[in-house]
PDB file of C-alpha atoms in Angstrom:
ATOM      1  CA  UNK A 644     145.615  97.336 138.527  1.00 47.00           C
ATOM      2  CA  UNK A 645     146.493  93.633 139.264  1.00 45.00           C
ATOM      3  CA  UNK A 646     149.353  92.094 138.155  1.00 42.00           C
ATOM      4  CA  UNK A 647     147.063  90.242 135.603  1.00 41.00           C
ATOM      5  CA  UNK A 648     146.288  93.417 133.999  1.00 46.00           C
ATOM      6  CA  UNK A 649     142.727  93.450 135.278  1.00 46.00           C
ATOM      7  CA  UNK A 650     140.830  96.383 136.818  1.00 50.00           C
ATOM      8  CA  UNK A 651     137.762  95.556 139.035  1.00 56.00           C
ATOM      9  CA  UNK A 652     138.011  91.532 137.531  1.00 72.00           C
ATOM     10  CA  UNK A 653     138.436  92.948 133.811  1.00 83.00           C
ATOM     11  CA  UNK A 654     141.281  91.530 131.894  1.00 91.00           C
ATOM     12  CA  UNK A 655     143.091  94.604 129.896  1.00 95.00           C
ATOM     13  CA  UNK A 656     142.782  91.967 126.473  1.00 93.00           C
ATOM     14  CA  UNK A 657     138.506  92.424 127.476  1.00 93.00           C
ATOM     15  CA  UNK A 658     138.862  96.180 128.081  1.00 95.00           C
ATOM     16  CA  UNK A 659     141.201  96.535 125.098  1.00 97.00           C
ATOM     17  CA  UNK A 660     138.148  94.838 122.372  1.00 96.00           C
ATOM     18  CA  UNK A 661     135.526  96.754 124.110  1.00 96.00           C
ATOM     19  CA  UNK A 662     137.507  99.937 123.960  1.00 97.00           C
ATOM     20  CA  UNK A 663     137.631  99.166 119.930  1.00 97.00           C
ATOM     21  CA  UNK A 664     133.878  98.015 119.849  1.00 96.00           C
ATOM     22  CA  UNK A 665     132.615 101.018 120.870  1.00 96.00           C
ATOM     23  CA  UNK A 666     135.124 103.678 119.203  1.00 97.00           C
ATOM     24  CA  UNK A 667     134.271 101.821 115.870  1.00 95.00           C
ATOM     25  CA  UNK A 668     130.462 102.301 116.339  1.00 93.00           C
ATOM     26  CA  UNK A 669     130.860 106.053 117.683  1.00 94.00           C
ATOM     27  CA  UNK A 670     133.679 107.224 115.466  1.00 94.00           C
ATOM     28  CA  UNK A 671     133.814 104.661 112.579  1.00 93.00           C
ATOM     29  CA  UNK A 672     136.971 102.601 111.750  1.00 94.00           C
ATOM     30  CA  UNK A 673     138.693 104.657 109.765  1.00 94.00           C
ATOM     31  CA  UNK A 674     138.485 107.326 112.407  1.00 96.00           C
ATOM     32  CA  UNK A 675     139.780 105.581 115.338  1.00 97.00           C
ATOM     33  CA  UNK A 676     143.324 105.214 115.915  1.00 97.00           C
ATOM     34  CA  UNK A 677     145.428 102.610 118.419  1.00 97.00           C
ATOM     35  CA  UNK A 678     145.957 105.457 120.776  1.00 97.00           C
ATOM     36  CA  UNK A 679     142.034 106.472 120.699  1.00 97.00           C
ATOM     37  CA  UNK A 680     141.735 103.005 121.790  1.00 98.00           C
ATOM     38  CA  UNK A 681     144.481 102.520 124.426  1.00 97.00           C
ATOM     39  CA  UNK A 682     143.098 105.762 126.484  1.00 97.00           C
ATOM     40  CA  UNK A 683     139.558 104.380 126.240  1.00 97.00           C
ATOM     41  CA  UNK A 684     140.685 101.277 127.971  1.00 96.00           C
ATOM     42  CA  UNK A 685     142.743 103.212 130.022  1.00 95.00           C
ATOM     43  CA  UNK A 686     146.213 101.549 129.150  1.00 95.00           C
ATOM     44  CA  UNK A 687     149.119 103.242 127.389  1.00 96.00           C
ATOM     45  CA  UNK A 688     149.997 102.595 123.946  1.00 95.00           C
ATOM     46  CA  UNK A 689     153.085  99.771 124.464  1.00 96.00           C
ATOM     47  CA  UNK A 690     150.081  98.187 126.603  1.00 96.00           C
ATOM     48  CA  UNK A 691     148.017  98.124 123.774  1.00 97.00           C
ATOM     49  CA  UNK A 692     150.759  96.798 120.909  1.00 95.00           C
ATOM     50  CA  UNK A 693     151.991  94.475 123.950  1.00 95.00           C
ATOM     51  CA  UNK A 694     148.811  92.096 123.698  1.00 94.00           C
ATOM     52  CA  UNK A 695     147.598  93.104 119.322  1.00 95.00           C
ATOM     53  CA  UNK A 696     149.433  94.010 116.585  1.00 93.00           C
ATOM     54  CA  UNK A 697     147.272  96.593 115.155  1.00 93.00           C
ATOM     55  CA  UNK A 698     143.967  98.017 116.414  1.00 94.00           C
ATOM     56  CA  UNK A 699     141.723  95.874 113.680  1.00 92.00           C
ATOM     57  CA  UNK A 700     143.338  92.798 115.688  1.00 94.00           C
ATOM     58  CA  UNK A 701     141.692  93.878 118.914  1.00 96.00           C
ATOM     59  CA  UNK A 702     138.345  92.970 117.817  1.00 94.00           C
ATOM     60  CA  UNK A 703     139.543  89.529 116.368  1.00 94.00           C
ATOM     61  CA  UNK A 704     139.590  85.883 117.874  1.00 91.00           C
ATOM     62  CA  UNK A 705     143.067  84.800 118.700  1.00 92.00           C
ATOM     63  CA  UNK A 706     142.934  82.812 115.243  1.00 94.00           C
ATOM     64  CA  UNK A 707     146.503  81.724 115.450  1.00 94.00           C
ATOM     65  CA  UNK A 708     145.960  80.280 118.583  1.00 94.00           C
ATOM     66  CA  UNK A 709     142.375  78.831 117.809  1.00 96.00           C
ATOM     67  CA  UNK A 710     144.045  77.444 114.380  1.00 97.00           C
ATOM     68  CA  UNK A 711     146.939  75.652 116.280  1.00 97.00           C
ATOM     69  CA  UNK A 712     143.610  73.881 118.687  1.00 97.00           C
ATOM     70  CA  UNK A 713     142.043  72.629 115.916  1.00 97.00           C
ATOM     71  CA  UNK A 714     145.683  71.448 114.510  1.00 97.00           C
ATOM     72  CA  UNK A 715     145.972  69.527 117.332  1.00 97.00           C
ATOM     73  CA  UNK A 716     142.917  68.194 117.471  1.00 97.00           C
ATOM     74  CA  UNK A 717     142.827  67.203 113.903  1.00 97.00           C
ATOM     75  CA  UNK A 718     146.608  65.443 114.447  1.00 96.00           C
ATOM     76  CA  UNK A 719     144.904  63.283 117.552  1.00 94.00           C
ATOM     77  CA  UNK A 720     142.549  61.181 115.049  1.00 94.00           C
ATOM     78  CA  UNK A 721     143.303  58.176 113.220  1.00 92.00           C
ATOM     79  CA  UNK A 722     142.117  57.522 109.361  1.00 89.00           C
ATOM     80  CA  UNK A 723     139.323  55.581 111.145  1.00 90.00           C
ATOM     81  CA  UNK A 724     138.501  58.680 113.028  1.00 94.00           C
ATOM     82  CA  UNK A 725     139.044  61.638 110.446  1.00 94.00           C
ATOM     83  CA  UNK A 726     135.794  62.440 110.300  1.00 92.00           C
ATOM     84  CA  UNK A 727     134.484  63.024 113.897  1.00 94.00           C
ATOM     85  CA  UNK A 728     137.691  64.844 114.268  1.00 95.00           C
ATOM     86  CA  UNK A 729     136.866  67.300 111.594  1.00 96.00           C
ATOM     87  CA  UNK A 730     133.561  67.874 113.157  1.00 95.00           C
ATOM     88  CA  UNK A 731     134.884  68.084 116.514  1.00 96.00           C
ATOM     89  CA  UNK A 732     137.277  70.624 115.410  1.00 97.00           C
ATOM     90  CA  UNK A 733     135.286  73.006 113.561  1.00 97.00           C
ATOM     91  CA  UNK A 734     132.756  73.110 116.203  1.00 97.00           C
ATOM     92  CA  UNK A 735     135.981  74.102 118.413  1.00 97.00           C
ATOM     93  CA  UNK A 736     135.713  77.233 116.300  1.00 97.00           C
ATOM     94  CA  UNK A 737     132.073  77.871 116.693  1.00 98.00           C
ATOM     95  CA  UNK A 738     131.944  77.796 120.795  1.00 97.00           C
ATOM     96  CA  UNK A 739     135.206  80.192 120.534  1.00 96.00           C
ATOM     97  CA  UNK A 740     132.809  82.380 119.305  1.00 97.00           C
ATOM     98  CA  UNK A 741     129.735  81.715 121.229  1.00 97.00           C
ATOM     99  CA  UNK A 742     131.897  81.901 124.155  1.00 96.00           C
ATOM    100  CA  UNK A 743     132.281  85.912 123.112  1.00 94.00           C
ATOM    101  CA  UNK A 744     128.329  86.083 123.514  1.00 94.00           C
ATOM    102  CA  UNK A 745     127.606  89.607 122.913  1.00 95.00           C
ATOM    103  CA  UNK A 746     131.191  90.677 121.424  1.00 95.00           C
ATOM    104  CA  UNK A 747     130.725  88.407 118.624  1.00 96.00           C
ATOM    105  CA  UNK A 748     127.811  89.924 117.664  1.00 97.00           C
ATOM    106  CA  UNK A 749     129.306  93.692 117.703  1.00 95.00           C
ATOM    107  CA  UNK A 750     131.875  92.536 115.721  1.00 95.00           C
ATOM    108  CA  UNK A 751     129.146  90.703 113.104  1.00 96.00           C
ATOM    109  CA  UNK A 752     127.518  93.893 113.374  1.00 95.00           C
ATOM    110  CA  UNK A 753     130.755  95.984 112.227  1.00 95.00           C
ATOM    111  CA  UNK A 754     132.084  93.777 109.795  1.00 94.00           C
ATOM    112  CA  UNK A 755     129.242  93.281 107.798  1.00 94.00           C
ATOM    113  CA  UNK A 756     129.417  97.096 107.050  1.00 92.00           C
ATOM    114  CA  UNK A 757     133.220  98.259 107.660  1.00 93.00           C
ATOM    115  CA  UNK A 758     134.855  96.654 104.395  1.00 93.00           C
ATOM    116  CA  UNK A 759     138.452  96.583 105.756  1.00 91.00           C
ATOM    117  CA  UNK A 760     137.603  94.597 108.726  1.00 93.00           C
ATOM    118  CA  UNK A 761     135.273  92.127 106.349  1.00 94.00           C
ATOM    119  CA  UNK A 762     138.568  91.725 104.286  1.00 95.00           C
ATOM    120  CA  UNK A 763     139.774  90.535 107.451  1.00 93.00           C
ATOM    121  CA  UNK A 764     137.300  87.969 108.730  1.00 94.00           C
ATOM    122  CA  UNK A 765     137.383  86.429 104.921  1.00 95.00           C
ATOM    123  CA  UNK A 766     141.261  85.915 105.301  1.00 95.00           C
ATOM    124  CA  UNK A 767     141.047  84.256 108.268  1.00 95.00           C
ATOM    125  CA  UNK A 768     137.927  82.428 107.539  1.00 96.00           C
ATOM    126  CA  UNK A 769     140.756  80.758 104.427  1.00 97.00           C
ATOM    127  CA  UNK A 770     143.580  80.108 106.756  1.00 97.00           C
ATOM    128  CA  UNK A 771     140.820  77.693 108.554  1.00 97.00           C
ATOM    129  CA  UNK A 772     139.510  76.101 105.031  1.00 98.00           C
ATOM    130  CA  UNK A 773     143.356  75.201 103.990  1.00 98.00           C
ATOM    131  CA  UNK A 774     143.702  73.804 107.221  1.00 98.00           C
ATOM    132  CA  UNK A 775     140.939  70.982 106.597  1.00 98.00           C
ATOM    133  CA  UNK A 776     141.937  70.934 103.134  1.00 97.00           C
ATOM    134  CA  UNK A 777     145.568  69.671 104.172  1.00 97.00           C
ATOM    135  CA  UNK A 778     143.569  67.648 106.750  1.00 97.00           C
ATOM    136  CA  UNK A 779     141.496  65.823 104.791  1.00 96.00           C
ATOM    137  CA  UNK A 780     143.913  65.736 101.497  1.00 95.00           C
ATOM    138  CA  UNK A 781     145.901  63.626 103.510  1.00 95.00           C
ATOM    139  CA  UNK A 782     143.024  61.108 104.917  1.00 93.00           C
ATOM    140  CA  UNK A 783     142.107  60.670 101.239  1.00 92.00           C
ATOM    141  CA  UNK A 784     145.147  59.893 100.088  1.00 92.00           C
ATOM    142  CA  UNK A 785     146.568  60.202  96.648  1.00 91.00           C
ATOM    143  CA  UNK A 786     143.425  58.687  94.422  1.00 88.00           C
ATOM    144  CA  UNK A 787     142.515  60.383  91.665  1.00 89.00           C
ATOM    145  CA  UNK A 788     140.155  63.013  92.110  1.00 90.00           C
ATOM    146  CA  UNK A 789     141.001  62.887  95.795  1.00 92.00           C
ATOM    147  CA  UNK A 790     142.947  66.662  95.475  1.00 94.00           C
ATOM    148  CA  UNK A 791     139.525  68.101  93.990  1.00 95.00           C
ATOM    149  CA  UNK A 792     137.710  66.047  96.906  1.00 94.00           C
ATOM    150  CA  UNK A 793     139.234  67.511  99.801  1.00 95.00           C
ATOM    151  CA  UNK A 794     139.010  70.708  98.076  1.00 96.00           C
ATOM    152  CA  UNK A 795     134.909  70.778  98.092  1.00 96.00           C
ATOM    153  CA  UNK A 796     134.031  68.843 101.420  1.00 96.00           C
ATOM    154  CA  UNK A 797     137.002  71.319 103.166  1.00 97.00           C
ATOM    155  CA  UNK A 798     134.727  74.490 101.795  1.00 97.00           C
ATOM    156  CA  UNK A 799     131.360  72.814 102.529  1.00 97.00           C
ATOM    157  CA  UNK A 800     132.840  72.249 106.183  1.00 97.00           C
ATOM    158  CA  UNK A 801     133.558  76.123 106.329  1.00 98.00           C
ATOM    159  CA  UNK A 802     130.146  76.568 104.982  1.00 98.00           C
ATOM    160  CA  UNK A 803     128.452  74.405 107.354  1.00 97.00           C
ATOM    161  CA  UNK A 804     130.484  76.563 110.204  1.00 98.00           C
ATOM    162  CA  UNK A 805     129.488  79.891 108.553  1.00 98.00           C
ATOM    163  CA  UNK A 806     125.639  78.835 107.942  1.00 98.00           C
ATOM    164  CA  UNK A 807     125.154  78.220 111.524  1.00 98.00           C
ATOM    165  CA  UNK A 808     127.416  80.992 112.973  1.00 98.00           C
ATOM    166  CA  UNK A 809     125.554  83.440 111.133  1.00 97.00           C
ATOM    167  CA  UNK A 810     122.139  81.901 112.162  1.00 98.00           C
ATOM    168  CA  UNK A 811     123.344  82.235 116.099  1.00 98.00           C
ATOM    169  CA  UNK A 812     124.702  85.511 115.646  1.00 98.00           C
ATOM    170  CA  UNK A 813     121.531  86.912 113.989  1.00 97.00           C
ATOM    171  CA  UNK A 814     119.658  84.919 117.079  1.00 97.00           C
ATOM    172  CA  UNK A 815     117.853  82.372 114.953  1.00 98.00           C
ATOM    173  CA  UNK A 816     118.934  79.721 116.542  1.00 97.00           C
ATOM    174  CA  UNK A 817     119.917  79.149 120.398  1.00 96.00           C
ATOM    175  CA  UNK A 818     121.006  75.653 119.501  1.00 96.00           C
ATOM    176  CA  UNK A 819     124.011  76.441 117.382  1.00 97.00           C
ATOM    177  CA  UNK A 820     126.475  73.300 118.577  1.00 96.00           C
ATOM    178  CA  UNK A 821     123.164  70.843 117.736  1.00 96.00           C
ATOM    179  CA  UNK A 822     122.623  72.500 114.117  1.00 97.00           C
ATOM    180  CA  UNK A 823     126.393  72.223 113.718  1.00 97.00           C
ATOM    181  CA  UNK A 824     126.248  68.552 114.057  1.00 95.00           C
ATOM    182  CA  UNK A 825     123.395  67.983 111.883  1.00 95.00           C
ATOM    183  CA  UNK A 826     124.934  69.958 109.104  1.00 96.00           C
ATOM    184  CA  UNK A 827     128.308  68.391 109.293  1.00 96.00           C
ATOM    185  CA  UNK A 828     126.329  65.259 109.321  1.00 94.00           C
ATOM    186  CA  UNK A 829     125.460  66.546 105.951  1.00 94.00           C
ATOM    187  CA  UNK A 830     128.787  67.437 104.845  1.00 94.00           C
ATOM    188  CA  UNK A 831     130.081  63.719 105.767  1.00 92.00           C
ATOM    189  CA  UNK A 832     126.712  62.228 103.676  1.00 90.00           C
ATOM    190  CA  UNK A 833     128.243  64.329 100.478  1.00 89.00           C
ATOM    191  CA  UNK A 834     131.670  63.373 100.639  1.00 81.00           C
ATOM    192  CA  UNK A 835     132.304  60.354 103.008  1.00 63.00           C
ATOM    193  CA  UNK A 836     132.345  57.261 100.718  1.00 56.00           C
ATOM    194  CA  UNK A 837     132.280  54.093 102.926  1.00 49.00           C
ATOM    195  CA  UNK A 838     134.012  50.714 101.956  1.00 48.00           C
ATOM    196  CA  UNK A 839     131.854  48.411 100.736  1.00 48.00           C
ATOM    197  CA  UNK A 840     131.782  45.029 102.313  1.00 47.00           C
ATOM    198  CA  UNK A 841     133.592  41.976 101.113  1.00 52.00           C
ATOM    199  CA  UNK A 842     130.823  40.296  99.301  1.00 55.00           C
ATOM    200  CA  UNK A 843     129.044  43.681  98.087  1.00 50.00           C
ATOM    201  CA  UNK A 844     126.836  43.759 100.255  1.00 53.00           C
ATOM    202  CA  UNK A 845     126.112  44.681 103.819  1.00 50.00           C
ATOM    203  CA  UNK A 846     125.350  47.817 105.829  1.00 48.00           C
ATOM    204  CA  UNK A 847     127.828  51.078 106.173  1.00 47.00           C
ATOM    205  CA  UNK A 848     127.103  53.318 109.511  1.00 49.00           C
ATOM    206  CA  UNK A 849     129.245  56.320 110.488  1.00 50.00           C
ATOM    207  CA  UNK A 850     128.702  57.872 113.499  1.00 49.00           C
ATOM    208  CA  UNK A 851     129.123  61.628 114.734  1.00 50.00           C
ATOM    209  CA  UNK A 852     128.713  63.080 117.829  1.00 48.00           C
ATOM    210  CA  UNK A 853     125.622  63.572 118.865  1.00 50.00           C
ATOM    211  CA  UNK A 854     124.184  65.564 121.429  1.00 54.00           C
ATOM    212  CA  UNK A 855     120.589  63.029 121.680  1.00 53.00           C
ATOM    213  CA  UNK A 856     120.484  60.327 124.685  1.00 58.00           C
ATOM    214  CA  UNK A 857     122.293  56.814 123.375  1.00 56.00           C
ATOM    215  CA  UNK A 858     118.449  55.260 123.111  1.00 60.00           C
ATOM    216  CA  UNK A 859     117.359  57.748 120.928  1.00 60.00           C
ATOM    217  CA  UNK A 860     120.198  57.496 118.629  1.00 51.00           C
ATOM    218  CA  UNK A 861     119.647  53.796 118.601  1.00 55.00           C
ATOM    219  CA  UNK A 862     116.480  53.841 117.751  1.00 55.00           C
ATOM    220  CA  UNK A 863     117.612  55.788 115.173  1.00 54.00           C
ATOM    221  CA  UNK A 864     120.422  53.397 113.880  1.00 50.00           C
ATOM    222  CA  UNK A 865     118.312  51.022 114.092  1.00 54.00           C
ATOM    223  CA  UNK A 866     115.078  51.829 111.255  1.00 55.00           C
ATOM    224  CA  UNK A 867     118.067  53.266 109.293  1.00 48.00           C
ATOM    225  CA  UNK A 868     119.557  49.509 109.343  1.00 47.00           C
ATOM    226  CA  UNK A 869     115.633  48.001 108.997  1.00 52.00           C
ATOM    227  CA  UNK A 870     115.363  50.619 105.581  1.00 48.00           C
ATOM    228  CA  UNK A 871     118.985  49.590 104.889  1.00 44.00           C
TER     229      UNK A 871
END
């Protein structure tokens, strides 16, 4: 073993959620203990409790990591920039998973039918959705309504997340960053209310990221402002 904990290039973290991947398919959840796991991976117990704090969180993302990423990111934008940093940051989420590839989809696979470890994902899935709400409470300000607001467009943007995660995890999509965008770009037409110009009239745009070359985007803006 290396003193990074890897044998033959694999991290013991890697070893650890494959160890729990498999024991969970072959013996079921319930059946599988932290020590089943620890002598698949061939690591001893401590090892194990050294790196998760109970077998379920083997499978897991490092959420409280991920969640303090998309805290910072969130805390980089400006009031003029709230809203690409929300999409930014929940498509931080969605390539954390992507970047799992075929892990993320065992663990779809499991949690859709192991109810404890569903329990799970839904608990974390709400730390993420207070997050925006805070988020975007705060770039709203104190109008009225504005609580209730930030409320709905924070679930929508956890639904948006969900809707495509679930499409790239069941493989209908290989595009899941581009359908991200477009459905956040949905999100922001439901809930982003521009200022209107001084005299009343006159053209809003908000712009996303988006993943097209700059002509075709300005072609784009452009018959939007021609329609406008």
């Amino acid at each position: 073993m290396r003193k990074d904990g890897t044998v033959t290039g694999i991290p013991v973290r890697d070893r650890l959620v494959d160890a729990a991947l498999e024991l969970f398919d072959e013996r079921g959840y319930e059946q599988t203990t932290a020590d089943d796991i620890a002598d698949r991976a061939g690591v001893g117990r401590t090892t194990l409790f050294r790196h998760y704090r109970s077998k379920e969180d083997v499978i897991f993302p490092d959420h409280d990591r991920l969640l303090a990423t998309v805290k910072e990111r969130l805390a980089t934008s400006t009031a003029d920039t709230a809203i690409v940093a929300v999409t930014e940051a929940v498509r931080l989420v969605l390539l954390r998973y992507v970047e799992e590839d075929d892990r993320a989809r065992r663990r779809y696979a499991l949690t859709s039918r192991i109810a404890t470890l569903r329990d799970r994902e839904i608990a974390s899935v709400a730390r993420y959705q207070r997050l925006f709400r805070e988020f975007i409470a705060e770039w709203m300000g104190p109008a009225p309504g504005a609580a209730l607001r930030a409320e709905l467009m924070a679930a929508a943007v956890v639904s948006a997340h969900n809707h495509v995660l679930r499409r790239w995890l069941r493989r209908d999509t290989v595009e899941p960053a581009a359908e991200l965008d477009a459905a956040m770009a949905q999100v922001v037409a439901l809930f982003a209310t521009p200022e209107p110009a001084p005299n009343g009239n006159g053209t809003a745009v908000i712009v996303l990221h988006d993943q097209r070359d700059p002509d075709t985007v300005a072609a784009t803006i452009r018959r939007a402002l021609q329609q406008a």
